[in-house]
Short mmCIF file of N, CA, C and O and ligand atoms in Angstrom, two decimals:
data_model
loop_
_atom_site.label_atom_id
_atom_site.label_comp_id
_atom_site.label_asym_id
_atom_site.label_seq_id
_atom_site.Cartn_x
_atom_site.Cartn_y
_atom_site.Cartn_z
N UNK L 1 102.48 101.15 83.24
CA UNK L 1 102.62 99.72 82.97
C UNK L 1 101.55 98.94 83.72
O UNK L 1 101.12 99.36 84.79
N UNK L 2 101.12 97.83 83.15
CA UNK L 2 100.12 97.00 83.83
C UNK L 2 100.64 95.57 83.94
O UNK L 2 101.42 95.11 83.12
N UNK L 3 100.14 94.89 84.97
CA UNK L 3 100.47 93.47 85.11
C UNK L 3 99.78 92.68 84.00
O UNK L 3 98.65 92.99 83.60
N UNK L 4 100.44 91.65 83.51
CA UNK L 4 99.78 90.65 82.69
C UNK L 4 98.84 89.85 83.61
O UNK L 4 99.25 89.41 84.68
N UNK L 5 97.57 89.70 83.20
CA UNK L 5 96.57 89.02 84.04
C UNK L 5 97.03 87.66 84.56
O UNK L 5 96.64 87.25 85.65
N UNK L 6 97.84 86.97 83.79
CA UNK L 6 98.23 85.61 84.17
C UNK L 6 99.50 85.55 85.01
O UNK L 6 99.96 84.48 85.37
N UNK L 7 100.05 86.73 85.32
CA UNK L 7 101.28 86.77 86.10
C UNK L 7 100.99 86.27 87.52
O UNK L 7 99.99 86.66 88.14
N UNK L 8 101.85 85.41 88.05
CA UNK L 8 101.62 84.82 89.37
C UNK L 8 102.16 85.69 90.49
O UNK L 8 103.29 86.17 90.42
N UNK L 9 101.33 85.91 91.51
CA UNK L 9 101.76 86.66 92.69
C UNK L 9 101.33 85.88 93.94
O UNK L 9 100.45 85.02 93.88
N UNK L 10 101.95 86.20 95.07
CA UNK L 10 101.62 85.55 96.33
C UNK L 10 100.68 86.43 97.14
O UNK L 10 100.86 87.64 97.21
N UNK L 11 99.67 85.83 97.72
CA UNK L 11 98.73 86.59 98.56
C UNK L 11 98.53 85.85 99.88
O UNK L 11 98.68 84.63 99.96
N UNK L 12 98.16 86.60 100.92
CA UNK L 12 97.86 85.97 102.20
C UNK L 12 96.48 85.31 102.12
O UNK L 12 95.70 85.58 101.20
N UNK L 13 96.16 84.41 103.04
CA UNK L 13 94.88 83.68 102.98
C UNK L 13 93.67 84.60 103.01
O UNK L 13 92.62 84.27 102.45
N UNK L 14 93.79 85.77 103.67
CA UNK L 14 92.64 86.69 103.78
C UNK L 14 92.33 87.35 102.45
O UNK L 14 91.18 87.52 102.08
N UNK L 15 93.39 87.70 101.72
CA UNK L 15 93.19 88.25 100.37
C UNK L 15 92.73 87.13 99.44
O UNK L 15 91.83 87.31 98.63
N UNK L 16 93.31 85.95 99.60
CA UNK L 16 92.96 84.79 98.77
C UNK L 16 91.47 84.47 98.90
O UNK L 16 90.78 84.20 97.92
N UNK L 17 90.97 84.50 100.12
CA UNK L 17 89.56 84.16 100.38
C UNK L 17 88.63 85.37 100.26
O UNK L 17 87.46 85.29 100.63
N UNK L 18 89.18 86.49 99.78
CA UNK L 18 88.42 87.73 99.61
C UNK L 18 87.81 88.23 100.92
O UNK L 18 86.76 88.86 100.95
N UNK L 19 88.47 87.89 102.03
CA UNK L 19 88.03 88.40 103.34
C UNK L 19 88.53 89.83 103.54
O UNK L 19 88.01 90.57 104.37
N UNK L 20 89.56 90.19 102.80
CA UNK L 20 90.13 91.54 102.91
C UNK L 20 90.64 91.96 101.54
O UNK L 20 91.12 91.12 100.77
N UNK L 21 90.52 93.27 101.22
CA UNK L 21 91.19 93.75 100.00
C UNK L 21 92.71 93.69 100.21
O UNK L 21 93.18 93.61 101.35
N UNK L 22 93.46 93.72 99.12
CA UNK L 22 94.92 93.78 99.21
C UNK L 22 95.30 95.21 99.55
O UNK L 22 95.10 96.11 98.76
N UNK L 23 95.84 95.41 100.76
CA UNK L 23 96.18 96.76 101.21
C UNK L 23 97.68 96.96 101.37
O UNK L 23 98.14 98.07 101.63
N UNK L 24 98.43 95.89 101.23
CA UNK L 24 99.89 95.97 101.29
C UNK L 24 100.45 95.19 100.12
O UNK L 24 100.07 94.03 99.90
N UNK L 25 101.31 95.83 99.34
CA UNK L 25 102.00 95.16 98.24
C UNK L 25 103.48 95.21 98.49
O UNK L 25 104.03 96.27 98.80
N UNK L 26 104.13 94.05 98.39
CA UNK L 26 105.57 93.98 98.65
C UNK L 26 106.24 93.38 97.43
O UNK L 26 105.72 92.43 96.84
N UNK L 27 107.38 93.94 97.04
CA UNK L 27 108.20 93.26 96.05
C UNK L 27 109.44 92.77 96.78
O UNK L 27 110.25 93.57 97.27
N UNK L 28 109.57 91.46 96.89
CA UNK L 28 110.66 90.91 97.69
C UNK L 28 111.98 91.01 96.94
O UNK L 28 112.01 91.33 95.75
N UNK L 29 113.08 90.78 97.65
CA UNK L 29 114.41 90.96 97.02
C UNK L 29 114.61 90.07 95.79
O UNK L 29 115.42 90.38 94.93
N UNK L 30 113.86 88.96 95.70
CA UNK L 30 113.96 88.08 94.53
C UNK L 30 113.17 88.62 93.34
O UNK L 30 113.23 88.07 92.25
N UNK L 31 112.36 89.66 93.59
CA UNK L 31 111.60 90.26 92.49
C UNK L 31 110.15 89.81 92.42
O UNK L 31 109.43 90.22 91.52
N UNK L 32 109.71 88.94 93.35
CA UNK L 32 108.32 88.49 93.36
C UNK L 32 107.43 89.48 94.09
O UNK L 32 107.85 90.10 95.06
N UNK L 33 106.19 89.59 93.61
CA UNK L 33 105.21 90.46 94.27
C UNK L 33 104.38 89.64 95.27
O UNK L 33 103.99 88.49 95.00
N UNK L 34 104.11 90.25 96.43
CA UNK L 34 103.28 89.62 97.46
C UNK L 34 102.25 90.66 97.91
O UNK L 34 102.57 91.83 98.04
N UNK L 35 101.04 90.18 98.18
CA UNK L 35 99.98 91.08 98.63
C UNK L 35 99.37 90.57 99.92
O UNK L 35 99.12 89.37 100.08
N UNK L 36 99.13 91.51 100.84
CA UNK L 36 98.61 91.15 102.16
C UNK L 36 97.40 92.01 102.53
O UNK L 36 97.18 93.08 101.97
N UNK L 37 96.67 91.52 103.54
CA UNK L 37 95.58 92.29 104.13
C UNK L 37 96.19 93.36 105.04
O UNK L 37 97.40 93.58 105.04
N UNK L 38 95.35 93.99 105.87
CA UNK L 38 95.86 95.08 106.71
C UNK L 38 96.34 94.60 108.07
O UNK L 38 96.69 95.39 108.92
N UNK L 39 96.37 93.28 108.29
CA UNK L 39 96.85 92.74 109.56
C UNK L 39 98.37 92.71 109.56
O UNK L 39 98.99 91.99 108.79
N UNK L 40 98.99 93.54 110.42
CA UNK L 40 100.45 93.65 110.44
C UNK L 40 101.16 92.33 110.68
O UNK L 40 102.28 92.11 110.24
N UNK L 41 100.50 91.46 111.42
CA UNK L 41 101.13 90.18 111.77
C UNK L 41 100.96 89.13 110.69
O UNK L 41 101.57 88.06 110.74
N UNK L 42 100.13 89.44 109.72
CA UNK L 42 99.81 88.44 108.71
C UNK L 42 101.03 87.91 107.95
O UNK L 42 101.16 86.71 107.76
N UNK L 43 101.93 88.81 107.47
CA UNK L 43 103.06 88.28 106.68
C UNK L 43 103.87 87.22 107.42
O UNK L 43 104.38 86.28 106.80
N UNK L 44 103.98 87.34 108.75
CA UNK L 44 104.78 86.37 109.49
C UNK L 44 104.00 85.11 109.83
O UNK L 44 104.56 84.03 109.99
N UNK L 45 102.68 85.25 109.96
CA UNK L 45 101.89 84.14 110.49
C UNK L 45 101.10 83.36 109.46
O UNK L 45 100.50 82.35 109.78
N UNK L 46 101.08 83.85 108.23
CA UNK L 46 100.20 83.19 107.27
C UNK L 46 100.99 82.47 106.19
O UNK L 46 102.14 82.77 105.91
N UNK L 47 100.33 81.51 105.60
CA UNK L 47 100.90 80.70 104.52
C UNK L 47 100.48 81.36 103.19
O UNK L 47 99.30 81.48 102.92
N UNK L 48 101.44 81.81 102.38
CA UNK L 48 101.05 82.50 101.14
C UNK L 48 100.46 81.55 100.09
O UNK L 48 100.83 80.38 100.03
N UNK L 49 99.54 82.07 99.30
CA UNK L 49 98.93 81.33 98.19
C UNK L 49 99.36 82.00 96.89
O UNK L 49 99.42 83.22 96.81
N UNK L 50 99.62 81.19 95.87
CA UNK L 50 99.99 81.72 94.55
C UNK L 50 98.72 81.86 93.70
O UNK L 50 97.97 80.90 93.54
N UNK L 51 98.47 83.07 93.19
CA UNK L 51 97.31 83.27 92.31
C UNK L 51 97.73 84.13 91.11
O UNK L 51 98.81 84.72 91.11
N UNK L 52 96.86 84.22 90.12
CA UNK L 52 97.09 85.12 89.00
C UNK L 52 96.72 86.54 89.44
O UNK L 52 95.66 86.76 90.03
N UNK L 53 97.58 87.49 89.12
CA UNK L 53 97.37 88.86 89.58
C UNK L 53 96.07 89.45 89.00
O UNK L 53 95.50 90.39 89.56
N UNK L 54 95.57 88.87 87.91
CA UNK L 54 94.33 89.36 87.31
C UNK L 54 93.16 89.34 88.29
O UNK L 54 92.26 90.18 88.21
N UNK L 55 93.17 88.39 89.24
CA UNK L 55 92.11 88.34 90.26
C UNK L 55 92.14 89.60 91.12
O UNK L 55 91.11 90.08 91.58
N UNK L 56 93.34 90.12 91.35
CA UNK L 56 93.48 91.30 92.20
C UNK L 56 93.19 92.58 91.44
O UNK L 56 92.49 93.47 91.93
N UNK L 57 93.73 92.68 90.20
CA UNK L 57 93.56 93.92 89.45
C UNK L 57 92.12 94.10 88.99
O UNK L 57 91.67 95.22 88.76
N UNK L 58 91.38 92.98 88.87
CA UNK L 58 89.96 93.10 88.53
C UNK L 58 89.21 93.79 89.67
O UNK L 58 88.34 94.63 89.45
N UNK L 59 89.56 93.44 90.91
CA UNK L 59 88.91 94.03 92.08
C UNK L 59 89.43 95.45 92.35
O UNK L 59 88.72 96.30 92.82
N UNK L 60 90.71 95.68 92.05
CA UNK L 60 91.33 96.98 92.36
C UNK L 60 92.36 97.31 91.27
O UNK L 60 93.53 96.92 91.37
N UNK L 61 91.93 98.02 90.22
CA UNK L 61 92.85 98.34 89.10
C UNK L 61 94.08 99.13 89.54
O UNK L 61 95.09 99.11 88.84
N UNK L 62 94.03 99.82 90.70
CA UNK L 62 95.20 100.61 91.12
C UNK L 62 96.38 99.71 91.47
O UNK L 62 97.51 100.18 91.58
N UNK L 63 96.13 98.42 91.62
CA UNK L 63 97.23 97.49 91.90
C UNK L 63 98.23 97.50 90.74
O UNK L 63 99.42 97.23 90.93
N UNK L 64 97.77 97.86 89.54
CA UNK L 64 98.70 97.97 88.41
C UNK L 64 99.78 99.02 88.64
O UNK L 64 100.85 98.95 88.03
N UNK L 65 99.50 100.00 89.52
CA UNK L 65 100.52 101.00 89.81
C UNK L 65 101.75 100.37 90.47
O UNK L 65 102.85 100.93 90.44
N UNK L 66 101.55 99.20 91.08
CA UNK L 66 102.66 98.59 91.82
C UNK L 66 103.64 97.85 90.91
O UNK L 66 104.63 97.29 91.37
N UNK L 67 103.39 97.87 89.59
CA UNK L 67 104.40 97.35 88.67
C UNK L 67 105.68 98.16 88.79
O UNK L 67 106.74 97.70 88.41
N UNK L 68 105.58 99.38 89.32
CA UNK L 68 106.77 100.24 89.43
C UNK L 68 107.62 99.89 90.66
O UNK L 68 108.72 100.43 90.81
N UNK L 69 107.14 99.02 91.54
CA UNK L 69 107.93 98.67 92.74
C UNK L 69 109.25 98.02 92.34
O UNK L 69 109.29 97.12 91.53
N UNK L 70 110.31 98.50 92.97
CA UNK L 70 111.62 97.85 92.78
C UNK L 70 111.76 96.73 93.80
O UNK L 70 111.14 96.78 94.87
N UNK L 71 112.58 95.71 93.51
CA UNK L 71 112.83 94.67 94.52
C UNK L 71 113.28 95.31 95.84
O UNK L 71 114.11 96.21 95.84
N UNK L 72 112.69 94.84 96.94
CA UNK L 72 113.04 95.38 98.25
C UNK L 72 112.23 96.60 98.64
O UNK L 72 112.64 97.35 99.53
N UNK L 73 111.11 96.84 97.97
CA UNK L 73 110.28 97.98 98.34
C UNK L 73 108.82 97.53 98.49
O UNK L 73 108.47 96.39 98.18
N UNK L 74 107.99 98.43 98.98
CA UNK L 74 106.59 98.07 99.24
C UNK L 74 105.68 99.27 99.04
O UNK L 74 106.15 100.41 98.91
N UNK L 75 104.39 99.00 99.01
CA UNK L 75 103.39 100.06 98.99
C UNK L 75 102.25 99.63 99.89
O UNK L 75 101.98 98.43 100.03
N UNK L 76 101.60 100.59 100.52
CA UNK L 76 100.46 100.25 101.37
C UNK L 76 99.43 101.37 101.30
O UNK L 76 99.74 102.50 100.95
N UNK L 77 98.19 101.02 101.59
CA UNK L 77 97.16 102.06 101.68
C UNK L 77 96.25 101.75 102.86
O UNK L 77 96.12 100.60 103.27
N UNK L 78 95.64 102.80 103.40
CA UNK L 78 94.91 102.64 104.66
C UNK L 78 93.53 102.04 104.44
O UNK L 78 92.99 101.40 105.33
N UNK L 79 92.94 102.23 103.26
CA UNK L 79 91.70 101.53 102.95
C UNK L 79 91.63 101.38 101.43
O UNK L 79 92.44 101.96 100.69
N UNK L 80 90.65 100.61 100.98
CA UNK L 80 90.61 100.19 99.57
C UNK L 80 90.65 101.37 98.60
O UNK L 80 91.21 101.26 97.51
N UNK L 81 90.06 102.52 98.96
CA UNK L 81 89.98 103.64 98.03
C UNK L 81 91.04 104.70 98.26
O UNK L 81 91.01 105.76 97.64
N UNK L 82 91.98 104.44 99.16
CA UNK L 82 93.05 105.41 99.43
C UNK L 82 94.16 105.28 98.39
O UNK L 82 94.18 104.32 97.62
N UNK L 83 95.07 106.26 98.37
CA UNK L 83 96.22 106.20 97.47
C UNK L 83 97.30 105.30 98.06
O UNK L 83 97.44 105.20 99.27
N UNK L 84 98.07 104.69 97.18
CA UNK L 84 99.22 103.90 97.63
C UNK L 84 100.29 104.82 98.18
O UNK L 84 100.57 105.88 97.60
N UNK L 85 100.89 104.41 99.30
CA UNK L 85 102.05 105.11 99.83
C UNK L 85 103.23 104.17 99.75
O UNK L 85 103.13 103.01 100.13
N UNK L 86 104.35 104.69 99.25
CA UNK L 86 105.48 103.82 98.93
C UNK L 86 106.59 103.91 99.98
O UNK L 86 106.76 104.94 100.62
N UNK L 87 107.30 102.82 100.13
CA UNK L 87 108.43 102.81 101.05
C UNK L 87 109.43 101.73 100.66
O UNK L 87 109.16 100.91 99.78
N UNK L 88 110.60 101.78 101.30
CA UNK L 88 111.62 100.77 101.04
C UNK L 88 112.01 100.10 102.34
O UNK L 88 111.95 100.72 103.40
N UNK L 89 112.40 98.84 102.25
CA UNK L 89 112.88 98.14 103.44
C UNK L 89 114.28 98.60 103.77
O UNK L 89 115.05 98.93 102.88
N UNK L 90 114.58 98.64 105.06
CA UNK L 90 115.90 99.08 105.52
C UNK L 90 116.98 98.13 105.02
O UNK L 90 116.78 96.95 105.02
ZN1 ZN I 101 96.09 88.36 105.72
#
């Protein structure tokens, strides 16, 4: 499955400003997708921006793999060309 290019997702300011690739993908309990840089503190300290997911999948087509995330789960990778590793929130 692939994201519709116009589908809205939340990203941290670093991903928004293309300062960092999206290395963490979260599907929150409400079902929304959020993408973050590799800074662990970013989700708590940053103000999310809403963008079309097409901006992300154009830079990294593997982000389409995250359509399989269930609400309350996440995926992360150690660098832009690594494989996604999946996990669930406690
Ligand atoms: Zn960030």
